[in-house]
């Protein structure tokens, strides 16, 4: 479910070897202060990147990306997948991948080799399921008495994708609902 919502995961898309710049998480980093790793993050921000994280739809027949599948642009190896899944909600195969920066734009096309077969992949600009978290926001506006600890279970009951605590706080903040606590 996290991949349908384009949520990145520690150990897959996010690792100790990847900076927030490559993972396209710059908006969450306060570069005005020092922190462990700030020198590397600032260095990455000012240099040309070798790879960036993209979210893509994959045209597959009967198998999906699991992670570490090679990515080709023509005959050139240009990246690796980190994770993927079949979106039962949309009937599409989706994946995260690190690719060369020239393939980062939505609509860019490359091939992912899955079980010896090359499958066409297209970079997407947003999640395939509820990209603006409208279902979560609507649910919480309709249920303002719902406690934080019960929120995830209630979302599941309301046919909404399960999310992390960080996402819950972000969505509640955007909806202007945190001031009630």
JSON list of C-alpha atoms in Angstrom, two decimals:
[
{"chain": "A", "resi": 1, "resn": "UNK", "atom": "CA", "xyz": [0.00, 0.00, 0.00]},
{"chain": "A", "resi": 2, "resn": "UNK", "atom": "CA", "xyz": [2.84, 2.43, 0.72]},
{"chain": "A", "resi": 3, "resn": "UNK", "atom": "CA", "xyz": [4.09, 2.17, -2.85]},
{"chain": "A", "resi": 4, "resn": "UNK", "atom": "CA", "xyz": [0.63, 2.95, -4.27]},
{"chain": "A", "resi": 5, "resn": "UNK", "atom": "CA", "xyz": [0.75, 6.14, -2.20]},
{"chain": "A", "resi": 6, "resn": "UNK", "atom": "CA", "xyz": [4.37, 6.82, -3.29]},
{"chain": "A", "resi": 7, "resn": "UNK", "atom": "CA", "xyz": [5.64, 6.65, 0.30]},
{"chain": "A", "resi": 8, "resn": "UNK", "atom": "CA", "xyz": [9.37, 6.02, 0.53]},
{"chain": "A", "resi": 9, "resn": "UNK", "atom": "CA", "xyz": [10.68, 3.46, 3.03]},
{"chain": "A", "resi": 10, "resn": "UNK", "atom": "CA", "xyz": [13.82, 3.24, 5.13]},
{"chain": "A", "resi": 11, "resn": "UNK", "atom": "CA", "xyz": [16.03, 0.41, 3.91]},
{"chain": "A", "resi": 12, "resn": "UNK", "atom": "CA", "xyz": [14.61, 0.54, 0.39]},
{"chain": "A", "resi": 13, "resn": "UNK", "atom": "CA", "xyz": [14.42, 4.07, -1.02]},
{"chain": "A", "resi": 14, "resn": "UNK", "atom": "CA", "xyz": [16.12, 5.67, 1.99]},
{"chain": "A", "resi": 15, "resn": "UNK", "atom": "CA", "xyz": [19.45, 4.35, 3.27]},
{"chain": "A", "resi": 16, "resn": "UNK", "atom": "CA", "xyz": [22.60, 5.64, 4.91]},
{"chain": "A", "resi": 17, "resn": "UNK", "atom": "CA", "xyz": [24.23, 5.83, 1.45]},
{"chain": "A", "resi": 18, "resn": "UNK", "atom": "CA", "xyz": [21.51, 8.07, -0.04]},
{"chain": "A", "resi": 19, "resn": "UNK", "atom": "CA", "xyz": [21.23, 11.77, 0.78]},
{"chain": "A", "resi": 20, "resn": "UNK", "atom": "CA", "xyz": [17.91, 13.61, 0.99]},
{"chain": "A", "resi": 21, "resn": "UNK", "atom": "CA", "xyz": [18.97, 15.41, -2.21]},
{"chain": "A", "resi": 22, "resn": "UNK", "atom": "CA", "xyz": [19.11, 12.19, -4.24]},
{"chain": "A", "resi": 23, "resn": "UNK", "atom": "CA", "xyz": [15.88, 10.93, -2.65]},
{"chain": "A", "resi": 24, "resn": "UNK", "atom": "CA", "xyz": [14.22, 14.25, -3.55]},
{"chain": "A", "resi": 25, "resn": "UNK", "atom": "CA", "xyz": [13.43, 15.10, 0.07]},
{"chain": "A", "resi": 26, "resn": "UNK", "atom": "CA", "xyz": [15.06, 18.56, 0.07]},
{"chain": "A", "resi": 27, "resn": "UNK", "atom": "CA", "xyz": [11.89, 20.26, 1.31]},
{"chain": "A", "resi": 28, "resn": "UNK", "atom": "CA", "xyz": [12.20, 18.42, 4.63]},
{"chain": "A", "resi": 29, "resn": "UNK", "atom": "CA", "xyz": [15.81, 19.43, 5.34]},
{"chain": "A", "resi": 30, "resn": "UNK", "atom": "CA", "xyz": [16.74, 22.63, 7.16]},
{"chain": "A", "resi": 31, "resn": "UNK", "atom": "CA", "xyz": [20.07, 23.48, 5.52]},
{"chain": "A", "resi": 32, "resn": "UNK", "atom": "CA", "xyz": [20.43, 26.66, 7.59]},
{"chain": "A", "resi": 33, "resn": "UNK", "atom": "CA", "xyz": [21.69, 24.66, 10.59]},
{"chain": "A", "resi": 34, "resn": "UNK", "atom": "CA", "xyz": [24.35, 22.05, 11.20]},
{"chain": "A", "resi": 35, "resn": "UNK", "atom": "CA", "xyz": [23.41, 18.41, 11.72]},
{"chain": "A", "resi": 36, "resn": "UNK", "atom": "CA", "xyz": [25.13, 15.06, 11.37]},
{"chain": "A", "resi": 37, "resn": "UNK", "atom": "CA", "xyz": [25.71, 14.71, 7.63]},
{"chain": "A", "resi": 38, "resn": "UNK", "atom": "CA", "xyz": [24.96, 18.35, 6.74]},
{"chain": "A", "resi": 39, "resn": "UNK", "atom": "CA", "xyz": [28.34, 18.73, 5.00]},
{"chain": "A", "resi": 40, "resn": "UNK", "atom": "CA", "xyz": [27.53, 15.86, 2.62]},
{"chain": "A", "resi": 41, "resn": "UNK", "atom": "CA", "xyz": [23.99, 17.08, 1.99]},
{"chain": "A", "resi": 42, "resn": "UNK", "atom": "CA", "xyz": [25.26, 20.59, 1.17]},
{"chain": "A", "resi": 43, "resn": "UNK", "atom": "CA", "xyz": [27.94, 19.11, -1.10]},
{"chain": "A", "resi": 44, "resn": "UNK", "atom": "CA", "xyz": [25.37, 16.96, -2.95]},
{"chain": "A", "resi": 45, "resn": "UNK", "atom": "CA", "xyz": [23.08, 19.96, -3.39]},
{"chain": "A", "resi": 46, "resn": "UNK", "atom": "CA", "xyz": [25.82, 21.91, -5.18]},
{"chain": "A", "resi": 47, "resn": "UNK", "atom": "CA", "xyz": [27.14, 19.15, -7.43]},
{"chain": "A", "resi": 48, "resn": "UNK", "atom": "CA", "xyz": [25.78, 17.22, -10.40]},
{"chain": "A", "resi": 49, "resn": "UNK", "atom": "CA", "xyz": [24.01, 14.08, -9.18]},
{"chain": "A", "resi": 50, "resn": "UNK", "atom": "CA", "xyz": [24.70, 10.56, -10.45]},
{"chain": "A", "resi": 51, "resn": "UNK", "atom": "CA", "xyz": [21.22, 9.29, -9.54]},
{"chain": "A", "resi": 52, "resn": "UNK", "atom": "CA", "xyz": [17.83, 10.47, -8.33]},
{"chain": "A", "resi": 53, "resn": "UNK", "atom": "CA", "xyz": [14.75, 8.68, -7.04]},
{"chain": "A", "resi": 54, "resn": "UNK", "atom": "CA", "xyz": [11.73, 8.38, -9.35]},
{"chain": "A", "resi": 55, "resn": "UNK", "atom": "CA", "xyz": [8.28, 6.82, -9.04]},
{"chain": "A", "resi": 56, "resn": "UNK", "atom": "CA", "xyz": [7.09, 4.96, -12.11]},
{"chain": "A", "resi": 57, "resn": "UNK", "atom": "CA", "xyz": [4.42, 2.80, -13.69]},
{"chain": "A", "resi": 58, "resn": "UNK", "atom": "CA", "xyz": [5.71, -0.46, -15.15]},
{"chain": "A", "resi": 59, "resn": "UNK", "atom": "CA", "xyz": [4.08, -2.32, -18.04]},
{"chain": "A", "resi": 60, "resn": "UNK", "atom": "CA", "xyz": [4.33, -5.94, -16.91]},
{"chain": "A", "resi": 61, "resn": "UNK", "atom": "CA", "xyz": [2.60, -9.19, -17.80]},
{"chain": "A", "resi": 62, "resn": "UNK", "atom": "CA", "xyz": [2.62, -11.32, -14.68]},
{"chain": "A", "resi": 63, "resn": "UNK", "atom": "CA", "xyz": [5.37, -10.16, -12.33]},
{"chain": "A", "resi": 64, "resn": "UNK", "atom": "CA", "xyz": [6.32, -6.95, -10.56]},
{"chain": "A", "resi": 65, "resn": "UNK", "atom": "CA", "xyz": [9.51, -5.27, -9.37]},
{"chain": "A", "resi": 66, "resn": "UNK", "atom": "CA", "xyz": [10.78, -6.43, -5.99]},
{"chain": "A", "resi": 67, "resn": "UNK", "atom": "CA", "xyz": [13.94, -4.30, -5.85]},
{"chain": "A", "resi": 68, "resn": "UNK", "atom": "CA", "xyz": [17.41, -4.33, -7.43]},
{"chain": "A", "resi": 69, "resn": "UNK", "atom": "CA", "xyz": [16.17, -4.93, -10.99]},
{"chain": "A", "resi": 70, "resn": "UNK", "atom": "CA", "xyz": [18.44, -3.25, -13.56]},
{"chain": "A", "resi": 71, "resn": "UNK", "atom": "CA", "xyz": [17.15, -0.28, -15.53]},
{"chain": "A", "resi": 72, "resn": "UNK", "atom": "CA", "xyz": [18.15, 0.39, -19.13]},
{"chain": "A", "resi": 73, "resn": "UNK", "atom": "CA", "xyz": [17.88, 3.35, -21.46]},
{"chain": "A", "resi": 74, "resn": "UNK", "atom": "CA", "xyz": [18.57, 1.66, -24.79]},
{"chain": "A", "resi": 75, "resn": "UNK", "atom": "CA", "xyz": [21.63, -0.50, -24.13]},
{"chain": "A", "resi": 76, "resn": "UNK", "atom": "CA", "xyz": [22.94, 1.65, -21.27]},
{"chain": "A", "resi": 77, "resn": "UNK", "atom": "CA", "xyz": [22.49, 0.58, -17.66]},
{"chain": "A", "resi": 78, "resn": "UNK", "atom": "CA", "xyz": [21.10, 3.72, -15.98]},
{"chain": "A", "resi": 79, "resn": "UNK", "atom": "CA", "xyz": [19.79, 2.59, -12.59]},
{"chain": "A", "resi": 80, "resn": "UNK", "atom": "CA", "xyz": [18.18, 0.08, -10.23]},
{"chain": "A", "resi": 81, "resn": "UNK", "atom": "CA", "xyz": [14.74, -0.37, -8.73]},
{"chain": "A", "resi": 82, "resn": "UNK", "atom": "CA", "xyz": [14.38, -0.20, -4.96]},
{"chain": "A", "resi": 83, "resn": "UNK", "atom": "CA", "xyz": [10.88, -1.65, -4.57]},
{"chain": "A", "resi": 84, "resn": "UNK", "atom": "CA", "xyz": [7.68, -2.26, -6.46]},
{"chain": "A", "resi": 85, "resn": "UNK", "atom": "CA", "xyz": [4.24, -3.79, -6.26]},
{"chain": "A", "resi": 86, "resn": "UNK", "atom": "CA", "xyz": [0.98, -4.41, -8.06]},
{"chain": "A", "resi": 87, "resn": "UNK", "atom": "CA", "xyz": [-1.60, -1.73, -7.25]},
{"chain": "A", "resi": 88, "resn": "UNK", "atom": "CA", "xyz": [-4.85, -3.62, -6.84]},
{"chain": "A", "resi": 89, "resn": "UNK", "atom": "CA", "xyz": [-6.63, -0.29, -6.47]},
{"chain": "A", "resi": 90, "resn": "UNK", "atom": "CA", "xyz": [-5.61, 0.94, -9.93]},
{"chain": "A", "resi": 91, "resn": "UNK", "atom": "CA", "xyz": [-4.66, -2.27, -11.76]},
{"chain": "A", "resi": 92, "resn": "UNK", "atom": "CA", "xyz": [-1.13, -1.00, -12.41]},
{"chain": "A", "resi": 93, "resn": "UNK", "atom": "CA", "xyz": [2.37, -2.12, -11.52]},
{"chain": "A", "resi": 94, "resn": "UNK", "atom": "CA", "xyz": [4.31, 0.66, -9.78]},
{"chain": "A", "resi": 95, "resn": "UNK", "atom": "CA", "xyz": [7.88, 0.97, -8.56]},
{"chain": "A", "resi": 96, "resn": "UNK", "atom": "CA", "xyz": [10.54, 3.24, -7.11]},
{"chain": "A", "resi": 97, "resn": "UNK", "atom": "CA", "xyz": [13.92, 3.44, -8.82]},
{"chain": "A", "resi": 98, "resn": "UNK", "atom": "CA", "xyz": [17.17, 5.35, -8.76]},
{"chain": "A", "resi": 99, "resn": "UNK", "atom": "CA", "xyz": [18.01, 6.50, -12.29]},
{"chain": "A", "resi": 100, "resn": "UNK", "atom": "CA", "xyz": [20.22, 8.99, -14.10]},
{"chain": "A", "resi": 101, "resn": "UNK", "atom": "CA", "xyz": [18.96, 12.57, -13.56]},
{"chain": "A", "resi": 102, "resn": "UNK", "atom": "CA", "xyz": [18.09, 13.01, -17.26]},
{"chain": "A", "resi": 103, "resn": "UNK", "atom": "CA", "xyz": [15.29, 10.44, -16.76]},
{"chain": "A", "resi": 104, "resn": "UNK", "atom": "CA", "xyz": [13.72, 12.22, -13.77]},
{"chain": "A", "resi": 105, "resn": "UNK", "atom": "CA", "xyz": [11.02, 14.22, -15.56]},
{"chain": "A", "resi": 106, "resn": "UNK", "atom": "CA", "xyz": [7.45, 12.85, -15.51]},
{"chain": "A", "resi": 107, "resn": "UNK", "atom": "CA", "xyz": [6.77, 11.06, -18.79]},
{"chain": "A", "resi": 108, "resn": "UNK", "atom": "CA", "xyz": [10.37, 9.87, -19.17]},
{"chain": "A", "resi": 109, "resn": "UNK", "atom": "CA", "xyz": [10.54, 6.28, -20.40]},
{"chain": "A", "resi": 110, "resn": "UNK", "atom": "CA", "xyz": [13.08, 3.52, -19.73]},
{"chain": "A", "resi": 111, "resn": "UNK", "atom": "CA", "xyz": [13.09, -0.27, -19.42]},
{"chain": "A", "resi": 112, "resn": "UNK", "atom": "CA", "xyz": [13.28, -2.41, -16.29]},
{"chain": "A", "resi": 113, "resn": "UNK", "atom": "CA", "xyz": [14.56, -5.96, -16.65]},
{"chain": "A", "resi": 114, "resn": "UNK", "atom": "CA", "xyz": [12.27, -8.23, -14.65]},
{"chain": "A", "resi": 115, "resn": "UNK", "atom": "CA", "xyz": [13.05, -11.96, -14.79]},
{"chain": "A", "resi": 116, "resn": "UNK", "atom": "CA", "xyz": [15.03, -11.59, -18.07]},
{"chain": "A", "resi": 117, "resn": "UNK", "atom": "CA", "xyz": [12.24, -9.59, -19.76]},
{"chain": "A", "resi": 118, "resn": "UNK", "atom": "CA", "xyz": [12.53, -5.85, -20.39]},
{"chain": "A", "resi": 119, "resn": "UNK", "atom": "CA", "xyz": [9.41, -3.97, -19.36]},
{"chain": "A", "resi": 120, "resn": "UNK", "atom": "CA", "xyz": [8.63, -0.38, -20.31]},
{"chain": "A", "resi": 121, "resn": "UNK", "atom": "CA", "xyz": [8.41, 2.04, -17.38]},
{"chain": "A", "resi": 122, "resn": "UNK", "atom": "CA", "xyz": [7.14, 5.62, -17.35]},
{"chain": "A", "resi": 123, "resn": "UNK", "atom": "CA", "xyz": [8.02, 8.18, -14.66]},
{"chain": "A", "resi": 124, "resn": "UNK", "atom": "CA", "xyz": [4.95, 9.51, -12.84]},
{"chain": "A", "resi": 125, "resn": "UNK", "atom": "CA", "xyz": [4.58, 12.91, -11.20]},
{"chain": "A", "resi": 126, "resn": "UNK", "atom": "CA", "xyz": [2.32, 11.76, -8.36]},
{"chain": "A", "resi": 127, "resn": "UNK", "atom": "CA", "xyz": [1.02, 8.73, -6.48]},
{"chain": "A", "resi": 128, "resn": "UNK", "atom": "CA", "xyz": [-1.42, 6.44, -8.31]},
{"chain": "A", "resi": 129, "resn": "UNK", "atom": "CA", "xyz": [-3.73, 6.36, -5.26]},
{"chain": "A", "resi": 130, "resn": "UNK", "atom": "CA", "xyz": [-5.06, 9.52, -3.58]},
{"chain": "A", "resi": 131, "resn": "UNK", "atom": "CA", "xyz": [-2.00, 11.68, -4.36]},
{"chain": "A", "resi": 132, "resn": "UNK", "atom": "CA", "xyz": [-3.24, 14.68, -2.34]},
{"chain": "A", "resi": 133, "resn": "UNK", "atom": "CA", "xyz": [-4.48, 12.66, 0.67]},
{"chain": "A", "resi": 134, "resn": "UNK", "atom": "CA", "xyz": [-8.06, 13.79, 0.11]},
{"chain": "A", "resi": 135, "resn": "UNK", "atom": "CA", "xyz": [-9.54, 10.60, 1.59]},
{"chain": "A", "resi": 136, "resn": "UNK", "atom": "CA", "xyz": [-7.58, 10.99, 4.82]},
{"chain": "A", "resi": 137, "resn": "UNK", "atom": "CA", "xyz": [-8.40, 14.68, 5.12]},
{"chain": "A", "resi": 138, "resn": "UNK", "atom": "CA", "xyz": [-12.09, 14.07, 4.42]},
{"chain": "A", "resi": 139, "resn": "UNK", "atom": "CA", "xyz": [-12.25, 11.26, 6.97]},
{"chain": "A", "resi": 140, "resn": "UNK", "atom": "CA", "xyz": [-10.67, 13.33, 9.69]},
{"chain": "A", "resi": 141, "resn": "UNK", "atom": "CA", "xyz": [-12.86, 16.35, 8.98]},
{"chain": "A", "resi": 142, "resn": "UNK", "atom": "CA", "xyz": [-15.90, 14.07, 9.34]},
{"chain": "A", "resi": 143, "resn": "UNK", "atom": "CA", "xyz": [-14.52, 12.45, 12.50]},
{"chain": "A", "resi": 144, "resn": "UNK", "atom": "CA", "xyz": [-12.77, 15.20, 14.52]},
{"chain": "A", "resi": 145, "resn": "UNK", "atom": "CA", "xyz": [-13.29, 13.26, 17.75]},
{"chain": "A", "resi": 146, "resn": "UNK", "atom": "CA", "xyz": [-11.12, 10.40, 16.47]},
{"chain": "A", "resi": 147, "resn": "UNK", "atom": "CA", "xyz": [-8.04, 10.04, 18.65]},
{"chain": "A", "resi": 148, "resn": "UNK", "atom": "CA", "xyz": [-4.59, 9.83, 17.07]},
{"chain": "A", "resi": 149, "resn": "UNK", "atom": "CA", "xyz": [-3.98, 6.28, 18.30]},
{"chain": "A", "resi": 150, "resn": "UNK", "atom": "CA", "xyz": [-7.21, 5.07, 16.66]},
{"chain": "A", "resi": 151, "resn": "UNK", "atom": "CA", "xyz": [-6.72, 7.02, 13.43]},
{"chain": "A", "resi": 152, "resn": "UNK", "atom": "CA", "xyz": [-4.90, 4.36, 11.43]},
{"chain": "A", "resi": 153, "resn": "UNK", "atom": "CA", "xyz": [-7.48, 1.67, 12.27]},
{"chain": "A", "resi": 154, "resn": "UNK", "atom": "CA", "xyz": [-10.33, 3.99, 11.40]},
{"chain": "A", "resi": 155, "resn": "UNK", "atom": "CA", "xyz": [-8.73, 4.85, 8.08]},
{"chain": "A", "resi": 156, "resn": "UNK", "atom": "CA", "xyz": [-8.52, 1.17, 7.25]},
{"chain": "A", "resi": 157, "resn": "UNK", "atom": "CA", "xyz": [-12.20, 0.75, 8.12]},
{"chain": "A", "resi": 158, "resn": "UNK", "atom": "CA", "xyz": [-12.96, 3.69, 5.83]},
{"chain": "A", "resi": 159, "resn": "UNK", "atom": "CA", "xyz": [-11.14, 2.02, 2.90]},
{"chain": "A", "resi": 160, "resn": "UNK", "atom": "CA", "xyz": [-8.13, 4.29, 3.16]},
{"chain": "A", "resi": 161, "resn": "UNK", "atom": "CA", "xyz": [-4.52, 3.18, 2.79]},
{"chain": "A", "resi": 162, "resn": "UNK", "atom": "CA", "xyz": [-2.65, 2.67, 6.08]},
{"chain": "A", "resi": 163, "resn": "UNK", "atom": "CA", "xyz": [-0.03, 5.33, 6.68]},
{"chain": "A", "resi": 164, "resn": "UNK", "atom": "CA", "xyz": [2.87, 6.06, 8.99]},
{"chain": "A", "resi": 165, "resn": "UNK", "atom": "CA", "xyz": [2.61, 8.31, 12.03]},
{"chain": "A", "resi": 166, "resn": "UNK", "atom": "CA", "xyz": [4.67, 10.95, 10.23]},
{"chain": "A", "resi": 167, "resn": "UNK", "atom": "CA", "xyz": [2.18, 11.02, 7.38]},
{"chain": "A", "resi": 168, "resn": "UNK", "atom": "CA", "xyz": [-0.74, 11.25, 9.78]},
{"chain": "A", "resi": 169, "resn": "UNK", "atom": "CA", "xyz": [0.82, 14.28, 11.47]},
{"chain": "A", "resi": 170, "resn": "UNK", "atom": "CA", "xyz": [1.59, 15.93, 8.10]},
{"chain": "A", "resi": 171, "resn": "UNK", "atom": "CA", "xyz": [-1.93, 15.40, 6.79]},
{"chain": "A", "resi": 172, "resn": "UNK", "atom": "CA", "xyz": [-3.53, 16.61, 10.01]},
{"chain": "A", "resi": 173, "resn": "UNK", "atom": "CA", "xyz": [-1.30, 19.67, 9.98]},
{"chain": "A", "resi": 174, "resn": "UNK", "atom": "CA", "xyz": [-2.17, 20.47, 6.36]},
{"chain": "A", "resi": 175, "resn": "UNK", "atom": "CA", "xyz": [-5.86, 20.07, 7.17]},
{"chain": "A", "resi": 176, "resn": "UNK", "atom": "CA", "xyz": [-5.50, 22.52, 10.07]},
{"chain": "A", "resi": 177, "resn": "UNK", "atom": "CA", "xyz": [-6.61, 19.94, 12.64]},
{"chain": "A", "resi": 178, "resn": "UNK", "atom": "CA", "xyz": [-3.56, 19.76, 14.93]},
{"chain": "A", "resi": 179, "resn": "UNK", "atom": "CA", "xyz": [-4.52, 22.95, 16.77]},
{"chain": "A", "resi": 180, "resn": "UNK", "atom": "CA", "xyz": [-7.31, 20.99, 18.51]},
{"chain": "A", "resi": 181, "resn": "UNK", "atom": "CA", "xyz": [-4.74, 19.04, 20.50]}
]
